[in-house]
mmCIF file of C-alpha atoms in Angstrom:
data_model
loop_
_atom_site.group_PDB
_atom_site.id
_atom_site.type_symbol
_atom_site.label_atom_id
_atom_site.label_comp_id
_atom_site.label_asym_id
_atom_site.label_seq_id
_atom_site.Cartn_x
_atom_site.Cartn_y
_atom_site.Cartn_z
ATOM 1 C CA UNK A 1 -8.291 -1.987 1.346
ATOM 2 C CA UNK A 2 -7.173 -3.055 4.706
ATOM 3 C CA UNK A 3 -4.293 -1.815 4.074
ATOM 4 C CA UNK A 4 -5.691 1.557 3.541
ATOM 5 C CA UNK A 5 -7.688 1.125 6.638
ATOM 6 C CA UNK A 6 -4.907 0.231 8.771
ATOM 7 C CA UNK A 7 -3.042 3.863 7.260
ATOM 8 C CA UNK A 8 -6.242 6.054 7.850
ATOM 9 C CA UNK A 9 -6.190 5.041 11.779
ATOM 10 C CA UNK A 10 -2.821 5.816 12.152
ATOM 11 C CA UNK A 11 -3.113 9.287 10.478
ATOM 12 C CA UNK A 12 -5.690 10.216 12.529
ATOM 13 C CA UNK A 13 -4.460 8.983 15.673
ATOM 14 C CA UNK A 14 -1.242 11.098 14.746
ATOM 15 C CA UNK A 15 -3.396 14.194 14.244
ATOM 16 C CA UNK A 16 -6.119 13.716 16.664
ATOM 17 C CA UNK A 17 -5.301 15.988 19.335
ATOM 18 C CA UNK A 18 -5.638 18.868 18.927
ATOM 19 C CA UNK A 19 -8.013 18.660 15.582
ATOM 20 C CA UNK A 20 -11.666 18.163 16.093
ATOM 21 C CA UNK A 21 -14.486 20.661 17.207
ATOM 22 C CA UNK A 22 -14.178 21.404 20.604
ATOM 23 C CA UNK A 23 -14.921 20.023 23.550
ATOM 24 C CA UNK A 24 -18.809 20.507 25.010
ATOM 25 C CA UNK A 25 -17.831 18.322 28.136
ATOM 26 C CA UNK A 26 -16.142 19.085 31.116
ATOM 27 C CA UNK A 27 -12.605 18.984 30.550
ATOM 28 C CA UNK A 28 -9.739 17.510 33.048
ATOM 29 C CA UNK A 29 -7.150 19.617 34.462
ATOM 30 C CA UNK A 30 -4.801 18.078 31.752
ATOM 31 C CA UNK A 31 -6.490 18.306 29.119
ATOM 32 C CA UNK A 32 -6.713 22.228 29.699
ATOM 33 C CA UNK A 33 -3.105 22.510 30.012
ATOM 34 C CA UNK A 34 -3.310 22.145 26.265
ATOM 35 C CA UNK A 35 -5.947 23.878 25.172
ATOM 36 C CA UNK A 36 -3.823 27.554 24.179
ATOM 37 C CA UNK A 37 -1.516 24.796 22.287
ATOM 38 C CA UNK A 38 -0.814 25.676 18.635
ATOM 39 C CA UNK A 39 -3.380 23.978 16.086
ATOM 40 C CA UNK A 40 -5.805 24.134 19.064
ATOM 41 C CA UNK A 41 -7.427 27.477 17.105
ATOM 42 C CA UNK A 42 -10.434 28.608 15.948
ATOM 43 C CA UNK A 43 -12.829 27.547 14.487
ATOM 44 C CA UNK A 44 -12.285 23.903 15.747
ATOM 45 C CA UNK A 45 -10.877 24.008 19.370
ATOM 46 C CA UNK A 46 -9.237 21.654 20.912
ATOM 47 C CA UNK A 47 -10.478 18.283 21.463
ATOM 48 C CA UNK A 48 -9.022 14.717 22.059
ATOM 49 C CA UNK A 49 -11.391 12.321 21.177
ATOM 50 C CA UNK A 50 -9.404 9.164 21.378
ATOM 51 C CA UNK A 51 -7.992 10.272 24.666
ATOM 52 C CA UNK A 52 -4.194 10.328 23.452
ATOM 53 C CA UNK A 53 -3.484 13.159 26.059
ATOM 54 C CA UNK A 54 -5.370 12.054 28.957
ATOM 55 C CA UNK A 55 -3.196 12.032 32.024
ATOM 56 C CA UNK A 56 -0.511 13.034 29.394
ATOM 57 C CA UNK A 57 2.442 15.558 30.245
ATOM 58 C CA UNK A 58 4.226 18.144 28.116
ATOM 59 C CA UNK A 59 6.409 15.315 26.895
ATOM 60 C CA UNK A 60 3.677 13.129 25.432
ATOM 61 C CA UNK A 61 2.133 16.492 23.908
ATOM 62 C CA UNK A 62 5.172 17.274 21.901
ATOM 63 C CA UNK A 63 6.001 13.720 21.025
ATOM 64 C CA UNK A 64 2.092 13.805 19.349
ATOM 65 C CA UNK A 65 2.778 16.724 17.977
ATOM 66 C CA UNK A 66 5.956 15.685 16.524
ATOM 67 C CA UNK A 67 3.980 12.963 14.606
ATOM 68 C CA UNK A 68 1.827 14.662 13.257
ATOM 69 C CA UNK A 69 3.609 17.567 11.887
ATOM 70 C CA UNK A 70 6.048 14.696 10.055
ATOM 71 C CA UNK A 71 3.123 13.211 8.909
ATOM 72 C CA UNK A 72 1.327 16.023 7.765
ATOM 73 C CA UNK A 73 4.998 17.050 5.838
ATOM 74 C CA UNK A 74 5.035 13.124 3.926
ATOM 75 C CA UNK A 75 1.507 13.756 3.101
ATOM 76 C CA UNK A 76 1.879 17.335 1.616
ATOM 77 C CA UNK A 77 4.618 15.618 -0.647
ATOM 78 C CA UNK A 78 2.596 12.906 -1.229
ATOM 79 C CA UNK A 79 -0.379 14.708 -2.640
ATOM 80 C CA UNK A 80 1.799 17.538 -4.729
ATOM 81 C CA UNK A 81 3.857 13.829 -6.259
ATOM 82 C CA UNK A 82 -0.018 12.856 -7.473
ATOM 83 C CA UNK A 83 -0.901 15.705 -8.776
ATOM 84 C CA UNK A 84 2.363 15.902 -10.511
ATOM 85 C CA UNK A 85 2.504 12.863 -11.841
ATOM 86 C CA UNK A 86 -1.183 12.549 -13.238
ATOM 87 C CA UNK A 87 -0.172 15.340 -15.124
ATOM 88 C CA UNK A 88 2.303 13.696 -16.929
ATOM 89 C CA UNK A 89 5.445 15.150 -15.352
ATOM 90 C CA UNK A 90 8.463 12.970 -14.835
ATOM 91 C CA UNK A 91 11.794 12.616 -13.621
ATOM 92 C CA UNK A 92 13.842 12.058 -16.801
ATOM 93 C CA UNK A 93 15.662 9.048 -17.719
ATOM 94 C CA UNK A 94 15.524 5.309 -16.480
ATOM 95 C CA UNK A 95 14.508 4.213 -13.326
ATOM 96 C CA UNK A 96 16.993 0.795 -13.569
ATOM 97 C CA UNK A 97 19.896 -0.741 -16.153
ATOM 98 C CA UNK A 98 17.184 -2.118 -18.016
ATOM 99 C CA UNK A 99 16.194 0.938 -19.625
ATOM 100 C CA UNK A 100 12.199 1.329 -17.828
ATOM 101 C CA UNK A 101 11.637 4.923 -17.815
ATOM 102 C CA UNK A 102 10.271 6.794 -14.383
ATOM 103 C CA UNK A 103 7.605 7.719 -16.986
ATOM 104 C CA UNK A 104 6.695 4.388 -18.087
ATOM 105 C CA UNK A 105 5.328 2.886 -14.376
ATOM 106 C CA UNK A 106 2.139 3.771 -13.340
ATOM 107 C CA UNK A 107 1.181 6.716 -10.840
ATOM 108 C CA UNK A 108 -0.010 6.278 -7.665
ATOM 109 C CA UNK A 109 -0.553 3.018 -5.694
ATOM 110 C CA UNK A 110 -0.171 1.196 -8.860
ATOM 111 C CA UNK A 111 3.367 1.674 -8.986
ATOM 112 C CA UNK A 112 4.040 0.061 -5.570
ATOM 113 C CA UNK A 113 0.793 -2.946 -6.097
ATOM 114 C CA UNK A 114 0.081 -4.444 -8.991
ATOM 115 C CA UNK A 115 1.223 -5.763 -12.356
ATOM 116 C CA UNK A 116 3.075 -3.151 -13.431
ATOM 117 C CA UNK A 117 4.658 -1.878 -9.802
ATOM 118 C CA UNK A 118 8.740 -1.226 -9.823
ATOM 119 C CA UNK A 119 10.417 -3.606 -9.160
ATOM 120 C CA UNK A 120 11.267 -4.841 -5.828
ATOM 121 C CA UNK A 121 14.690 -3.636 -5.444
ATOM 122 C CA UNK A 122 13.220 0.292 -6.238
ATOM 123 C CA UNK A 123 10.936 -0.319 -3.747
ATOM 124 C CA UNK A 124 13.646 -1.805 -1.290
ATOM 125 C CA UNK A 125 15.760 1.485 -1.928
ATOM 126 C CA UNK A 126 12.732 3.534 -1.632
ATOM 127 C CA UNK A 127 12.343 2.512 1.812
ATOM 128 C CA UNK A 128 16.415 1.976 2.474
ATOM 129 C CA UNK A 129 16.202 6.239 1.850
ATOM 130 C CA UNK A 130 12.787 6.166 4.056
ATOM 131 C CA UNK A 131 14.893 4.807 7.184
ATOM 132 C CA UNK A 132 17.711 6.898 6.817
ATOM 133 C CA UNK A 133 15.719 9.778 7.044
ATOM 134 C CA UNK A 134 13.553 9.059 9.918
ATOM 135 C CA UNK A 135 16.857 7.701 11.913
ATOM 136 C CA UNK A 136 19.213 10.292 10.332
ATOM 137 C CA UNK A 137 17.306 13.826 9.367
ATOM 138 C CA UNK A 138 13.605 13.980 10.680
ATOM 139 C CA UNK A 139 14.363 14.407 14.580
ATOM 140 C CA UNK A 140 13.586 17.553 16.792
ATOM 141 C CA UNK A 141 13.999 17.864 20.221
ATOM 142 C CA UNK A 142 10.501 15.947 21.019
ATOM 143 C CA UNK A 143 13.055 13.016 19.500
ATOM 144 C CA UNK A 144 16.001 13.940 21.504
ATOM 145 C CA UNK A 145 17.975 15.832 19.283
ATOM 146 C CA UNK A 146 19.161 18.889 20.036
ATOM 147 C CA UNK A 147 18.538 22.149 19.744
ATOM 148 C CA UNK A 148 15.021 22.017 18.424
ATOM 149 C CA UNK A 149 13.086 24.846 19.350
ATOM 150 C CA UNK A 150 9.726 23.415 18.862
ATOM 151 C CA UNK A 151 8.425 19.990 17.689
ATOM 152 C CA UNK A 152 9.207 19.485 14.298
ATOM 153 C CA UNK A 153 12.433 21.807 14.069
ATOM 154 C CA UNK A 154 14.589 19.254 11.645
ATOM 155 C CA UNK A 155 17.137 22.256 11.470
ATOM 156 C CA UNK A 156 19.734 19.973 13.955
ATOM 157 C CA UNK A 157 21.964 23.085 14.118
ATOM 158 C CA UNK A 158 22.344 22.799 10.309
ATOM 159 C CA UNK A 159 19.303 24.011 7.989
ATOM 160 C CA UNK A 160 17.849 27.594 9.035
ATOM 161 C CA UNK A 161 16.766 29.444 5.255
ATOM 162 C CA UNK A 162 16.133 32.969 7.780
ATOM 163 C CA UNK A 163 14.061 31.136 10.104
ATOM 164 C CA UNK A 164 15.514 33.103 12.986
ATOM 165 C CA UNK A 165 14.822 36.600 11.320
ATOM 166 C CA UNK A 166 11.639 36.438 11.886
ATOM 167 C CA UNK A 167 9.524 37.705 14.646
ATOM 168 C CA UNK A 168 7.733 35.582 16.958
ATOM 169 C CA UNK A 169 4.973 36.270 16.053
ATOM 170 C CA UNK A 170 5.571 34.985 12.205
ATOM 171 C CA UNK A 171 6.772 32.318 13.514
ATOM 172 C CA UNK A 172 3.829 31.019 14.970
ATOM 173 C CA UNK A 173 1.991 32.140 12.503
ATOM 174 C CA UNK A 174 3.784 30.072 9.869
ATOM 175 C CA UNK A 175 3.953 26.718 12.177
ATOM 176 C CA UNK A 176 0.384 27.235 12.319
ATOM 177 C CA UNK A 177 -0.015 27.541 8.455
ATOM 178 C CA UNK A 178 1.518 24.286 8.283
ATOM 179 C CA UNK A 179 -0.376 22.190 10.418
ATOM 180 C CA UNK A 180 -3.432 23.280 8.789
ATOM 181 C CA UNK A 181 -1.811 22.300 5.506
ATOM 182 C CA UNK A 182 -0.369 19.298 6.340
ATOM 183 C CA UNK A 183 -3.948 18.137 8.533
ATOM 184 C CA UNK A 184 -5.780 19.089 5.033
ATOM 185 C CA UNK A 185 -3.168 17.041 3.006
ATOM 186 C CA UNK A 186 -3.404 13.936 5.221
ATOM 187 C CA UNK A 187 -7.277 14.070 4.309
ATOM 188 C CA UNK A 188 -6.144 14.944 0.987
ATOM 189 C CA UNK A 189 -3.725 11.747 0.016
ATOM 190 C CA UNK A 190 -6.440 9.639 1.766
ATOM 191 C CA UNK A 191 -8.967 10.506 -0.175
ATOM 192 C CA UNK A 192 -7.093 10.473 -3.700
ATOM 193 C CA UNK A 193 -5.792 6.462 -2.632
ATOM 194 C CA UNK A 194 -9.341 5.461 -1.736
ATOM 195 C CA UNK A 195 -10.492 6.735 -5.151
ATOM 196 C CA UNK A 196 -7.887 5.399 -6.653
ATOM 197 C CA UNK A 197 -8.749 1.883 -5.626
ATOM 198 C CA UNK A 198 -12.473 2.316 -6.118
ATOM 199 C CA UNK A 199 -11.735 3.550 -9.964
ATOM 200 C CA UNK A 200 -12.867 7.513 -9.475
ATOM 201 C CA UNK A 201 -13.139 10.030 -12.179
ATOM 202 C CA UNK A 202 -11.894 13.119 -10.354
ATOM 203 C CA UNK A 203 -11.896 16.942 -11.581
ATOM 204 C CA UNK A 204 -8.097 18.193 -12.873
ATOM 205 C CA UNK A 205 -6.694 15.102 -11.926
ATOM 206 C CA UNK A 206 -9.007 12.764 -13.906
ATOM 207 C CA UNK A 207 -9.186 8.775 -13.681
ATOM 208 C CA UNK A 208 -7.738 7.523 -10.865
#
């Protein structure tokens, strides 16, 4: 559980600003410079209650807001893999030599803790791949990789799918979309590990 505890703080540090009703107080000169910031919208304002932006420049900003669009992207996975899972959906195959099926570990936390967890060389390589990503893929320009247009942007030069074709306006429109999505999935995979320890019986996805 403290385990848990420890992940919920970090989430919401990552998210924080820029995600909470807004502010009744007076506000400091900074803290208005990023108030017309994107995910600073209606109906919850902008407000930064553990003061990660105070005295803060544009650089801190997009650094923040780096983390928690990453986080809010691992957490929209990481609810859509429960959900998937718990409904008895697979990869196919074995998971090692030994001939363990994906579909014969547990979902969840269970198949990182406990009895019947992988084994600890899956969960080394599962981690291995972690590292390589964040060192390797997931950097925009609030990372120092170039060209990233806005924080977030893992294109490097490489991936677009059309992202240029669109207007401006869809743009932001769409970046917007998923912060909301990835705020409401951080909540989301929070919620569904707590219950998960504390033995819930949840609607679609059932026992946890």
């Amino acid at each position: 559980m403290k385990v848990l505890a420890a992940l919920a703080l970090a989430l919401a540090a990552g998210s924080a600003a820029a995600f909470a009703p807004a502010q009744t107080g007076k506000a400091t000169t900074a803290l208005n410079a990023f108030a017309d910031e994107l995910g600073a919208q209606e109906p919850l304002g902008f407000f930064d209650p553990l003061k990660l932006l105070e005295d803060a420049d544009q650089k801190r900003f997009d650094k923040l807001r780096f983390v928690e669009v990453k986080h809010g992207r691992i957490a929209q996975l990481a609810f859509l893999g429960q959900i998937v899972t718990r409904a008895g959906v697979h990869l196919p195959g074995n998971i090692d030599y030994s001939g363990h099926s994906f579909a014969s570990y547990p979902n969840g936390l269970a198949a990182l803790f406990g009895d019947n967890a992988i084994p600890l060389e899956g969960a080394l390589q599962i981690f291995a791949f972690i590292g390589f990503l964040e060192l390797n893929v997931m950097k925009d320009s609030a990372n120092g990789a170039a060209p990233g247009d806005f924080p977030g942007d893992f294109r490097n030069g490489f991936i677009d799918f059309g992202w240029d074709n669109y207007s401006e306006a869809t743009k932001l429109k769409k970046r917007a979309v998923e912060l909301n999505n990835g705020r409401a999935a951080m909540m989301g995979i929070l919620g569904l590990m707590m219950h998960e320890k504390l033995g819930s019986d949840m609607p679609i996805i059932g026992q946890l």
